[in-house]
Coordinates of C-alpha atoms in Angstrom, one line a residue:
M189 CA -75.5 -115.3 -81.2
K190 CA -72.2 -116.3 -79.8
K191 CA -72.4 -117.4 -76.1
R192 CA -70.0 -115.7 -73.7
K193 CA -67.4 -117.9 -72.3
F194 CA -65.9 -117.9 -68.8
S195 CA -62.6 -119.2 -67.4
M196 CA -62.7 -121.9 -64.8
T197 CA -61.0 -119.5 -62.3
G198 CA -63.7 -116.9 -63.0
I199 CA -66.6 -119.5 -62.5
L200 CA -65.0 -120.9 -59.3
F201 CA -64.5 -117.4 -58.0
L202 CA -67.9 -116.2 -58.8
S203 CA -69.4 -119.6 -57.4
F204 CA -67.6 -119.4 -54.0
S205 CA -68.2 -115.6 -53.8
G206 CA -71.9 -116.0 -54.4
M207 CA -72.0 -118.8 -51.7
I208 CA -70.1 -116.8 -49.2
F209 CA -72.1 -113.7 -49.9
F210 CA -75.3 -115.6 -49.5
F211 CA -74.2 -117.1 -46.3
L212 CA -73.0 -113.7 -44.9
L213 CA -76.5 -112.3 -45.9
L214 CA -78.2 -115.2 -44.3
I215 CA -76.2 -114.8 -41.1
T216 CA -76.8 -111.0 -41.2
F217 CA -80.5 -111.7 -41.7
C218 CA -80.6 -114.2 -38.6
V219 CA -78.6 -111.8 -36.5
S220 CA -81.0 -108.9 -37.4
A221 CA -83.9 -111.1 -36.8
N222 CA -82.6 -112.2 -33.5
F223 CA -81.8 -108.6 -32.5
S224 CA -85.4 -107.6 -33.5
Q225 CA -86.7 -110.5 -31.5
T226 CA -84.4 -109.6 -28.5
F227 CA -85.6 -106.0 -28.8
R228 CA -89.2 -107.0 -28.8
E229 CA -88.7 -109.3 -25.7
S230 CA -86.7 -106.8 -23.9
S231 CA -89.1 -104.0 -24.6
N232 CA -92.1 -106.2 -23.5
E233 CA -90.2 -107.1 -20.4
K234 CA -89.3 -103.5 -19.8
Y235 CA -92.8 -102.1 -19.9
E236 CA -94.1 -105.1 -18.0
N237 CA -91.7 -104.3 -15.2
L238 CA -92.7 -100.5 -15.5
F239 CA -96.4 -101.5 -15.4
D240 CA -95.8 -103.7 -12.3
Q241 CA -94.2 -100.7 -10.6
A242 CA -97.2 -98.5 -11.7
N243 CA -99.7 -101.2 -10.7
G244 CA -97.9 -101.5 -7.3
Q245 CA -98.4 -97.6 -6.8
L246 CA -102.1 -97.9 -7.9
S247 CA -102.6 -100.9 -5.7
M248 CA -101.2 -99.1 -2.7
V249 CA -103.5 -96.1 -3.3
F250 CA -106.5 -98.5 -3.4
Y251 CA -105.2 -100.6 -0.5
N252 CA -105.0 -97.3 1.5
M253 CA -108.4 -96.5 0.5
S254 CA -109.5 -100.1 1.7
T255 CA -107.8 -99.5 5.0
L256 CA -109.3 -96.0 5.3
S257 CA -112.8 -97.5 4.7
A258 CA -112.2 -100.1 7.3
V259 CA -111.2 -97.5 9.8
L260 CA -114.3 -95.4 9.2
D261 CA -116.4 -98.5 9.2
N262 CA -115.1 -99.5 12.6
S263 CA -115.1 -95.9 14.1
P264 CA -117.9 -95.7 16.9
E265 CA -117.9 -91.9 17.1
L266 CA -118.5 -91.7 13.4
I267 CA -121.2 -94.4 13.4
S268 CA -122.9 -92.8 16.3
A269 CA -122.8 -89.3 14.9
I270 CA -124.3 -90.6 11.7
N271 CA -126.9 -92.7 13.4
L272 CA -128.0 -89.7 15.8
S273 CA -128.1 -87.4 12.9
S274 CA -130.3 -89.7 11.0
R275 CA -132.9 -90.4 14.0
G276 CA -132.7 -87.2 16.0
N277 CA -135.6 -84.9 15.8
N278 CA -133.8 -82.0 17.3
T279 CA -132.4 -79.8 14.6
Y280 CA -129.6 -78.5 16.7
E281 CA -128.6 -82.0 17.8
R282 CA -128.8 -83.2 14.2
L283 CA -126.7 -80.3 12.9
Q284 CA -124.2 -80.9 15.7
N285 CA -123.9 -84.7 14.8
E286 CA -123.5 -83.8 11.0
A287 CA -120.8 -81.4 11.9
L288 CA -119.1 -84.1 14.0
A289 CA -119.2 -86.5 11.1
Q290 CA -117.8 -84.0 8.7
K291 CA -115.1 -83.3 11.0
M292 CA -114.2 -86.8 11.4
L293 CA -114.3 -87.4 7.6
M294 CA -112.1 -84.4 7.1
S295 CA -109.6 -85.7 9.7
A296 CA -109.5 -89.1 8.0
S297 CA -108.7 -87.7 4.6
N298 CA -105.8 -85.5 6.0
Y299 CA -103.6 -88.6 5.8
Y300 CA -103.8 -88.9 2.0
P301 CA -103.3 -85.7 -0.2
Y302 CA -104.9 -87.2 -3.2
I303 CA -108.3 -87.5 -1.5
R304 CA -110.7 -84.8 -2.8
N305 CA -113.8 -85.7 -0.7
I306 CA -115.4 -88.6 1.3
T307 CA -119.1 -89.2 1.3
I308 CA -121.3 -91.6 3.2
L309 CA -124.7 -92.4 2.0
K310 CA -127.0 -94.0 4.7
N311 CA -130.7 -94.0 5.5
G312 CA -131.3 -91.5 2.7
N313 CA -128.8 -89.0 4.2
R314 CA -125.6 -87.8 2.6
F315 CA -122.6 -87.1 5.0
S316 CA -119.4 -85.5 3.2
M317 CA -116.3 -83.7 4.3
T318 CA -117.1 -80.9 1.9
S319 CA -120.4 -79.4 0.7
S320 CA -119.7 -80.1 -3.0
D321 CA -122.1 -82.5 -4.9
L322 CA -121.0 -86.0 -6.1
P323 CA -120.0 -86.2 -9.7
P324 CA -122.8 -86.9 -12.1
I325 CA -122.2 -90.6 -12.7
P326 CA -125.1 -92.9 -13.7
E327 CA -123.8 -95.5 -11.4
L328 CA -124.4 -93.2 -8.3
S329 CA -128.2 -92.8 -8.9
E330 CA -130.4 -94.0 -6.0
D331 CA -131.9 -96.9 -7.8
S332 CA -128.4 -98.0 -9.2
S333 CA -127.8 -101.7 -9.0
V334 CA -124.1 -101.1 -8.1
F335 CA -125.3 -100.2 -4.6
E336 CA -127.3 -103.4 -4.3
A337 CA -124.2 -105.4 -5.5
L338 CA -122.0 -103.7 -2.8
I339 CA -124.5 -104.1 0.0
S340 CA -125.2 -107.7 -0.8
G341 CA -121.5 -108.5 -0.8
E342 CA -121.5 -109.5 -4.5
K343 CA -118.6 -106.9 -5.1
E344 CA -116.2 -105.9 -2.5
H345 CA -115.3 -102.5 -4.0
L346 CA -115.8 -100.5 -7.2
V347 CA -113.6 -98.0 -8.8
L348 CA -115.3 -95.4 -11.3
S349 CA -114.1 -92.5 -13.5
A350 CA -115.7 -89.1 -13.5
E351 CA -114.5 -87.5 -16.7
D352 CA -116.3 -84.2 -16.1
S353 CA -114.9 -83.6 -12.7
G354 CA -111.5 -85.1 -13.4
S355 CA -111.6 -87.5 -10.4
Y356 CA -112.1 -91.2 -9.6
L357 CA -114.4 -92.7 -7.1
Y358 CA -113.5 -95.6 -4.8
I359 CA -116.9 -97.1 -3.6
R360 CA -117.6 -99.7 -1.1
A361 CA -120.3 -100.6 1.5
F362 CA -120.4 -99.0 4.8
Q363 CA -121.6 -100.9 8.1
R364 CA -122.4 -104.0 6.1
T365 CA -123.0 -106.3 9.2
R366 CA -125.6 -108.8 10.1
I367 CA -127.0 -106.7 12.9
E368 CA -127.2 -103.5 10.9
P369 CA -130.7 -103.2 9.4
S370 CA -129.7 -100.5 6.8
P371 CA -126.0 -100.5 5.7
G372 CA -124.7 -97.4 3.7
I373 CA -122.3 -96.7 0.9
L374 CA -118.8 -95.1 1.4
I375 CA -117.5 -93.0 -1.6
V376 CA -114.1 -91.7 -1.7
E377 CA -113.3 -89.1 -4.4
L378 CA -109.7 -89.2 -5.5
Q379 CA -108.0 -86.6 -7.6
A380 CA -107.1 -87.7 -11.2
D381 CA -103.5 -86.4 -10.8
F382 CA -102.6 -89.6 -8.7
L383 CA -103.0 -91.7 -11.8
N384 CA -100.8 -89.4 -14.0
Q385 CA -98.2 -89.4 -11.1
C386 CA -98.1 -93.3 -11.1
L387 CA -97.8 -93.5 -14.9
E388 CA -95.4 -90.6 -15.3
S389 CA -92.9 -93.2 -13.9
V390 CA -93.3 -95.2 -17.0
A391 CA -90.6 -93.6 -19.1
S392 CA -91.1 -93.7 -22.8
D393 CA -87.6 -92.6 -24.3
D394 CA -88.3 -94.9 -27.3
G395 CA -91.4 -92.9 -28.4
A396 CA -93.9 -95.3 -26.8
V397 CA -97.5 -94.5 -26.4
I398 CA -98.7 -95.1 -22.7
L399 CA -102.4 -95.2 -22.0
A400 CA -104.8 -96.7 -19.5
F401 CA -108.4 -97.6 -19.8
D402 CA -111.0 -99.2 -17.4
A403 CA -113.3 -102.2 -17.5
K404 CA -115.7 -100.2 -19.7
Q405 CA -112.9 -99.6 -22.2
Q406 CA -113.0 -95.8 -21.3
L407 CA -109.8 -94.0 -21.9
L408 CA -108.4 -92.8 -18.4
Y409 CA -104.9 -91.6 -19.3
T410 CA -102.5 -91.3 -22.3
N411 CA -99.2 -89.5 -22.7
R412 CA -100.3 -88.5 -26.1
T413 CA -103.2 -86.1 -25.3
D414 CA -103.5 -84.9 -28.8
D415 CA -104.5 -88.3 -30.1
S416 CA -107.0 -89.1 -27.3
D417 CA -109.9 -89.4 -29.5
F418 CA -108.0 -91.6 -32.0
L419 CA -106.7 -94.0 -29.1
Q420 CA -110.2 -94.1 -27.6
E421 CA -111.5 -95.6 -30.9
Q422 CA -108.8 -98.1 -30.9
I423 CA -109.3 -99.5 -27.4
P424 CA -111.4 -102.4 -28.5
L425 CA -108.5 -103.5 -30.8
L426 CA -105.9 -103.1 -28.1
A427 CA -108.1 -104.9 -25.6
S428 CA -108.3 -107.9 -28.0
T429 CA -104.5 -108.0 -28.8
A430 CA -102.3 -110.2 -26.7
S431 CA -99.3 -108.7 -24.9
G432 CA -96.0 -109.0 -27.0
E433 CA -97.9 -108.9 -30.3
Q434 CA -97.7 -106.3 -32.9
V435 CA -100.7 -104.2 -33.8
S436 CA -101.2 -101.7 -36.6
L437 CA -102.8 -98.4 -35.9
G438 CA -103.3 -96.3 -38.9
K439 CA -100.1 -96.5 -41.0
E440 CA -97.9 -97.4 -38.0
S441 CA -97.1 -100.7 -36.5
Y442 CA -96.6 -101.0 -32.8
L443 CA -95.5 -103.6 -30.3
L444 CA -98.0 -103.8 -27.6
T445 CA -97.4 -104.6 -23.9
R446 CA -100.4 -104.8 -21.5
K447 CA -101.0 -105.2 -17.9
T448 CA -104.2 -105.1 -15.9
N449 CA -104.5 -103.9 -12.3
A450 CA -106.4 -106.6 -10.3
F451 CA -107.7 -104.2 -7.7
S452 CA -109.1 -101.5 -10.0
D453 CA -109.5 -103.7 -13.2
W454 CA -107.8 -100.9 -15.1
T455 CA -105.5 -102.0 -18.1
L456 CA -102.2 -100.3 -18.8
V457 CA -101.0 -100.4 -22.3
S458 CA -97.6 -99.4 -24.0
L459 CA -97.4 -99.1 -27.7
V460 CA -93.8 -99.0 -29.0
P461 CA -93.4 -98.0 -32.6
A462 CA -91.7 -100.7 -34.8
S463 CA -89.5 -98.0 -36.1
A464 CA -88.0 -97.7 -32.6
S465 CA -86.3 -101.0 -33.1
A466 CA -84.8 -99.8 -36.3
R467 CA -83.4 -96.6 -34.5
I468 CA -82.1 -98.7 -31.7
L469 CA -80.5 -101.3 -33.9
Y470 CA -79.1 -98.7 -36.4
P471 CA -76.0 -98.2 -34.3
I472 CA -75.5 -101.8 -34.0
Y473 CA -75.6 -102.2 -37.8
L474 CA -73.1 -99.5 -38.1
Q475 CA -70.8 -101.6 -36.1
I476 CA -71.6 -104.8 -38.0
L477 CA -71.3 -103.3 -41.4
P478 CA -67.5 -102.7 -41.3
L479 CA -67.0 -106.2 -39.8
F480 CA -69.2 -107.6 -42.5
A481 CA -67.2 -105.7 -45.2
A482 CA -63.9 -107.0 -43.7
V483 CA -65.1 -110.5 -43.5
L484 CA -66.4 -110.4 -47.1
A485 CA -63.2 -108.9 -48.4
V486 CA -61.2 -111.5 -46.6
C487 CA -63.5 -114.3 -47.9
L488 CA -63.2 -113.0 -51.4
L489 CA -59.4 -112.9 -51.3
L490 CA -59.4 -116.4 -50.0
T491 CA -61.7 -117.4 -52.7
F492 CA -59.7 -115.9 -55.3
L493 CA -56.6 -117.6 -54.0
L494 CA -58.4 -120.9 -53.7
S495 CA -59.7 -120.8 -57.3
R496 CA -56.3 -119.9 -58.6
L497 CA -54.9 -122.8 -56.4
I498 CA -57.5 -125.2 -58.0
T499 CA -57.0 -124.1 -61.5
H500 CA -53.1 -123.8 -61.4
P501 CA -52.5 -127.5 -62.1
F502 CA -54.5 -127.1 -65.2
R503 CA -52.5 -124.4 -66.8
P504 CA -49.6 -126.5 -68.3
L505 CA -52.2 -128.9 -69.8
L506 CA -54.2 -125.9 -71.3
S507 CA -51.0 -124.5 -72.5
S508 CA -50.2 -127.7 -74.4
M509 CA -53.7 -127.9 -75.8
R510 CA -53.3 -124.4 -77.3
R511 CA -50.0 -125.4 -78.8
A512 CA -51.7 -128.6 -80.2
L513 CA -54.0 -126.4 -82.2
T514 CA -51.0 -124.9 -84.1
G515 CA -49.6 -128.4 -84.6
D516 CA -47.1 -128.6 -81.7
F517 CA -48.0 -131.8 -79.9
S518 CA -44.9 -131.5 -77.5
F519 CA -46.0 -132.2 -73.9
R520 CA -43.9 -133.1 -70.8
P521 CA -46.0 -135.0 -68.1
Y522 CA -46.1 -133.5 -64.6
A523 CA -47.5 -134.6 -61.2
T524 CA -49.9 -132.8 -59.0
R525 CA -51.5 -133.6 -55.6
V526 CA -55.0 -134.3 -57.1
T527 CA -55.6 -137.9 -58.2
E528 CA -58.2 -136.8 -60.9
I529 CA -56.0 -134.3 -62.4
D530 CA -53.0 -136.8 -62.6
T531 CA -55.4 -139.2 -64.4
L532 CA -56.2 -136.5 -66.9
I533 CA -52.7 -135.6 -67.4
S534 CA -51.7 -139.2 -67.9
G535 CA -54.5 -139.8 -70.4
Y536 CA -53.6 -136.6 -72.3
S537 CA -50.0 -137.6 -72.3
R538 CA -50.7 -141.0 -73.8
M539 CA -53.1 -139.5 -76.4
V540 CA -50.5 -136.9 -77.5
A541 CA -47.8 -139.7 -77.7
R542 CA -50.2 -141.7 -79.9
I543 CA -50.9 -138.6 -82.1
N544 CA -47.2 -138.1 -82.5
S545 CA -46.6 -141.7 -83.4
Q546 CA -49.5 -141.5 -85.9
I547 CA -48.0 -138.3 -87.3
E548 CA -44.6 -139.8 -87.7
E549 CA -46.2 -142.9 -89.2
I550 CA -48.1 -140.8 -91.7
Q551 CA -45.0 -138.8 -92.5
R552 CA -43.0 -142.0 -93.2
I553 CA -45.7 -143.3 -95.4
E554 CA -46.1 -140.1 -97.3
K555 CA -42.3 -140.2 -97.7
E556 CA -42.4 -143.7 -99.0
K557 CA -45.4 -142.8 -101.3
R558 CA -43.5 -139.9 -102.8
K559 CA -40.5 -142.2 -103.3
T560 CA -42.7 -144.8 -104.9
E561 CA -44.3 -142.2 -107.1
L562 CA -41.1 -141.0 -108.3
E563 CA -39.9 -144.4 -109.0
I564 CA -43.2 -145.0 -111.0
L565 CA -42.6 -141.8 -112.8
Q566 CA -39.1 -142.9 -113.6
T567 CA -40.3 -146.3 -114.9
Q568 CA -43.2 -145.1 -116.9
I569 CA -41.1 -145.3 -119.9
S570 CA -40.9 -149.1 -119.5
P571 CA -44.6 -150.0 -120.2
H572 CA -44.6 -147.5 -123.2
F573 CA -41.5 -149.3 -124.6
I574 CA -43.2 -152.7 -124.1
Y575 CA -46.4 -151.6 -125.8
N576 CA -44.4 -150.2 -128.9
T577 CA -42.3 -153.3 -129.0
L578 CA -45.3 -155.6 -128.9
N579 CA -47.1 -153.6 -131.5
S580 CA -43.9 -153.7 -133.8
I581 CA -44.0 -157.6 -133.3
R582 CA -47.6 -157.8 -134.0
Y583 CA -47.3 -155.7 -137.3
L584 CA -44.2 -158.0 -138.2
A585 CA -46.3 -161.1 -137.6
L586 CA -48.9 -159.8 -140.0
M587 CA -46.4 -159.0 -142.6
Q588 CA -45.1 -162.4 -142.2
D589 CA -48.7 -163.9 -142.6
S590 CA -49.1 -165.2 -139.0
P591 CA -52.6 -163.6 -138.1
R592 CA -52.9 -165.9 -135.0
I593 CA -49.6 -164.7 -133.6
A594 CA -50.5 -161.1 -134.2
E595 CA -54.0 -161.6 -132.6
I596 CA -52.4 -163.0 -129.3
I597 CA -49.7 -160.3 -129.4
G598 CA -52.5 -157.7 -129.7
S599 CA -54.5 -159.2 -126.8
F600 CA -51.4 -159.3 -124.6
S601 CA -50.8 -155.6 -125.4
S602 CA -54.5 -154.7 -124.7
L603 CA -54.4 -156.6 -121.4
L604 CA -51.3 -154.8 -120.3
Q605 CA -52.5 -151.4 -121.4
L606 CA -55.9 -151.9 -119.4
T607 CA -54.2 -153.2 -116.2
S608 CA -51.7 -150.4 -116.2
S609 CA -54.0 -147.6 -117.2
H610 CA -56.4 -147.5 -114.1
P611 CA -55.0 -145.7 -111.1
N612 CA -58.1 -146.5 -109.0
E613 CA -59.1 -149.6 -107.3
L614 CA -62.6 -149.4 -108.7
I615 CA -63.3 -149.7 -112.4
L616 CA -66.3 -149.9 -114.7
L617 CA -67.6 -153.6 -115.2
S618 CA -67.2 -153.1 -118.9
D619 CA -63.5 -152.4 -118.5
E620 CA -63.1 -155.5 -116.3
L621 CA -65.0 -157.7 -118.8
Q622 CA -62.7 -156.3 -121.6
E623 CA -59.7 -157.4 -119.5
V624 CA -61.1 -160.9 -119.0
S625 CA -61.8 -161.2 -122.7
C626 CA -58.2 -160.3 -123.6
Y627 CA -57.0 -162.7 -120.9
I628 CA -59.3 -165.6 -122.3
D629 CA -57.7 -165.1 -125.8
I630 CA -54.3 -165.5 -124.4
M631 CA -55.1 -168.6 -122.3
K632 CA -56.9 -170.3 -125.1
F633 CA -53.7 -169.8 -127.2
R634 CA -51.4 -170.7 -124.5
Y635 CA -53.2 -174.0 -123.6
N636 CA -54.5 -174.6 -127.1
A637 CA -57.8 -175.2 -125.6
P638 CA -60.9 -175.1 -127.9
L639 CA -63.2 -173.9 -125.0
R640 CA -66.6 -172.2 -125.6
I641 CA -66.9 -168.8 -123.9
R642 CA -70.6 -167.6 -123.3
W643 CA -71.3 -164.0 -122.2
E644 CA -74.5 -163.3 -120.3
I645 CA -74.2 -159.7 -119.5
Q646 CA -77.1 -157.5 -118.5
E647 CA -76.7 -154.2 -120.2
N648 CA -77.5 -152.1 -117.2
T649 CA -74.5 -153.6 -115.3
R650 CA -71.8 -152.6 -117.8
Q651 CA -71.6 -149.1 -116.2
L652 CA -71.5 -150.3 -112.6
K653 CA -68.3 -150.2 -110.7
T654 CA -66.4 -153.4 -109.3
L655 CA -62.9 -154.1 -108.1
K656 CA -60.2 -154.2 -110.6
L657 CA -58.8 -157.7 -111.6
I658 CA -61.5 -159.4 -109.6
L659 CA -62.7 -161.9 -112.4
Q660 CA -59.5 -162.8 -114.0
P661 CA -58.2 -165.1 -111.2
L662 CA -61.7 -166.9 -111.3
V663 CA -61.4 -167.5 -115.1
E664 CA -57.8 -168.6 -114.6
N665 CA -58.9 -171.3 -112.2
C666 CA -61.2 -172.6 -114.9
F667 CA -58.4 -173.0 -117.3
C668 CA -55.9 -174.4 -114.8
H669 CA -58.1 -176.6 -112.6
A670 CA -61.6 -177.2 -114.3
F671 CA -60.1 -178.4 -117.6
P672 CA -56.5 -179.7 -117.0
Q673 CA -56.7 -181.6 -120.3
P674 CA -57.8 -179.9 -123.5
T675 CA -61.4 -180.9 -124.5
D676 CA -63.9 -179.9 -127.1
E677 CA -66.8 -180.0 -124.6
G678 CA -65.5 -177.3 -122.3
Q679 CA -67.5 -174.4 -121.7
I680 CA -67.2 -171.2 -119.4
I681 CA -70.1 -169.0 -118.9
I682 CA -69.6 -165.3 -117.5
R683 CA -72.7 -163.7 -116.2
S684 CA -73.6 -160.3 -114.6
R685 CA -76.9 -159.2 -113.1
T686 CA -78.4 -157.2 -110.3
G687 CA -80.8 -158.5 -107.6
Q688 CA -81.8 -157.4 -104.0
G689 CA -79.7 -154.3 -104.3
Q690 CA -76.5 -156.1 -105.2
L691 CA -74.4 -156.7 -108.2
I692 CA -74.0 -160.3 -108.9
L693 CA -71.2 -161.7 -111.0
E694 CA -71.0 -165.5 -111.7
I695 CA -68.2 -167.7 -113.4
E696 CA -69.6 -171.2 -114.2
D697 CA -67.7 -174.0 -115.9
N698 CA -68.7 -177.7 -116.7
G699 CA -65.3 -179.1 -115.7
K700 CA -64.3 -181.7 -113.4
G701 CA -65.4 -180.0 -110.2
F702 CA -64.8 -180.8 -106.6
S703 CA -66.8 -181.4 -103.4
H704 CA -67.8 -177.9 -102.0
T705 CA -71.2 -176.2 -101.6
G706 CA -72.0 -172.9 -99.7
P707 CA -70.4 -169.7 -98.8
G708 CA -66.7 -169.3 -98.0
L709 CA -63.8 -170.9 -99.5
P710 CA -62.9 -174.6 -100.0
A711 CA -60.5 -176.3 -97.8
S712 CA -56.7 -175.8 -98.6
S713 CA -55.6 -178.1 -101.6
G714 CA -52.3 -179.0 -102.9
N715 CA -52.2 -176.0 -105.3
R716 CA -51.0 -173.0 -103.2
H717 CA -51.4 -170.5 -106.1
H718 CA -55.2 -171.5 -106.4
N719 CA -55.9 -170.9 -102.7
I720 CA -54.0 -167.6 -102.6
G721 CA -55.9 -166.3 -105.5
L722 CA -59.3 -167.0 -103.9
T723 CA -58.2 -165.8 -100.5
N724 CA -57.1 -162.5 -102.0
I725 CA -60.4 -161.9 -103.8
Q726 CA -62.3 -162.8 -100.7
K727 CA -60.3 -160.4 -98.6
R728 CA -60.6 -157.6 -101.1
I729 CA -64.3 -157.9 -101.3
R730 CA -64.9 -157.8 -97.6
L731 CA -62.3 -155.0 -97.1
W732 CA -64.2 -152.9 -99.4
F733 CA -67.8 -153.9 -98.9
G734 CA -67.9 -155.7 -95.6
D735 CA -68.6 -159.2 -94.3
G736 CA -72.0 -159.4 -96.0
C737 CA -70.3 -159.6 -99.4
G738 CA -67.9 -162.0 -100.9
L739 CA -67.6 -165.4 -102.8
T740 CA -69.9 -168.4 -102.8
I741 CA -68.7 -171.6 -104.4
R742 CA -71.0 -174.5 -105.3
S743 CA -69.2 -177.5 -106.9
L744 CA -69.7 -181.3 -107.2
P745 CA -67.3 -183.9 -108.7
G746 CA -67.8 -184.3 -112.4
Q747 CA -70.6 -181.7 -112.5
G748 CA -68.6 -178.5 -112.8
T749 CA -68.2 -175.3 -110.6
L750 CA -70.3 -172.2 -110.0
V751 CA -68.6 -169.3 -108.4
T752 CA -70.9 -166.3 -107.3
L753 CA -69.5 -163.0 -106.4
T754 CA -71.8 -160.4 -104.6
Q755 CA -71.1 -156.7 -103.9
P756 CA -73.2 -153.5 -103.5
I757 CA -74.4 -151.7 -106.6
L758 CA -72.0 -148.8 -107.3
E759 CA -72.9 -146.2 -109.8
E760 CA -70.4 -144.5 -112.1
Q761 CA -69.1 -141.3 -110.8
E762 CA -66.8 -139.4 -113.1
T763 CA -65.2 -142.7 -114.2
T764 CA -63.6 -142.9 -117.5
S765 CA -62.9 -146.2 -119.1
V766 CA -59.8 -146.8 -121.2
E767 CA -60.2 -147.2 -124.9
I768 CA -58.6 -150.2 -126.5
Q769 CA -57.7 -150.3 -130.1
P770 CA -59.6 -153.1 -131.9
K771 CA -57.8 -156.1 -132.8
E772 CA -56.4 -156.6 -136.2
T773 CA -57.0 -159.9 -137.7
N774 CA -56.2 -161.4 -141.1
T775 CA -58.9 -161.6 -143.5

């Protein structure tokens, strides 16, 4: 599957756009989180302030009750009427004192409209401003420990709720002094509406749930009367949750704010729905969204311009590279303001210049090659003319009864034919040995040298490849330097074999020799042609096969010379050897 490719401009644009979009989202998230936190803090602070106001009103009510209790506790007329009513045996006098106490209690309650009844329990008697009974609350039983706690001073006062009667009771000790042998209990019954009036000032325009519960976790008030039973069940959870934290009630999450009234030990709670923050923040988001879109659009535009500005210096370079694919390597260097791009342009310019130079050199070589080939084609007639002429002379020598001359002319003709018929540098070893054989015949005739030639050729090496005319210079050195004077004892051995993955060719003679042993060539001698021949062979071998191949010469004065040539084994691959006509000799 072919991979999709992108331009550098597109990659830069997408990269910068992605980063900008990510940062804008991050900023938006942080702003939203900050707004939400600010909303929670402001909501918590708002309801704490409202609860402080409500607690202030509640505390004022209970402070008034405390003041009223102190006034009644210190009223001589009321105390006298209660005591006389309790001790007197005269019914008329007792009723008269009870009526006086009731009148005084009723007079005291006129100052506070939310007082429903005032009752004093003392010496087993009950004195009330009305004839109504006390609400049925377990704490008001005669054997209640609450009375003992109030009389003993363990508690200063007590506030109880009477659900059935819809009222609240403020209770404290009456006439608790050291000289009083039997102190009583003062009970002020308050209408439940006063709590509603105090909490109605706690506005809930954000859909908050307002509720109050007492120390026994009994629900006293809520603005959601339909959910009273559910809220009553959740009071233990609300009581254990810290103010300012979130609490889950059912499927809804709420922000809880809580305040406790120290006088009554009542707890006021507000539950602001979490969705309220979304409703409040929604208009803010609507204002931020256009700003966000505008900033994003400006950033995208700047990103696009910046990406084009970054990639603009590359455009001439890319255009030149596209032209280079079609063979046009023309390029005019230009300068930019970016060091790295200038370095890239400079390197590409030098590379294009080298390519153009190499192309021109190749074109020049090809032109010279075509010229040379044309010259070769034009001069091909010359070798054929020489072959025909030599063959004519050879047949003439045979007709004149000169077989030796005919043999030498045939060898020379065969040598010319072999050397000029191989267009490649590599030929079969069998063809190279045939060339050497023809050359030896010519040299023996030329120097009139009765040398013995011994061939030690492994048959499996004849079809291996070697360099053309690689052995002829070595054989020539044997004739020219090993045997400068004709001798009947002279011998030249030509060997071929394989070993250690190499083709090994050896030329050995028993001539005069010289002092040299080991790889490499001997030091320069007076014969320049001799040194040039060995040097050329060494260069050709190493050029073709590397430095691990080449000539090794071992020679000692008076003991002959052994020249060893090593090269890799090259198998024949579509190589055709040249057929040489057999020599004709006189019988």
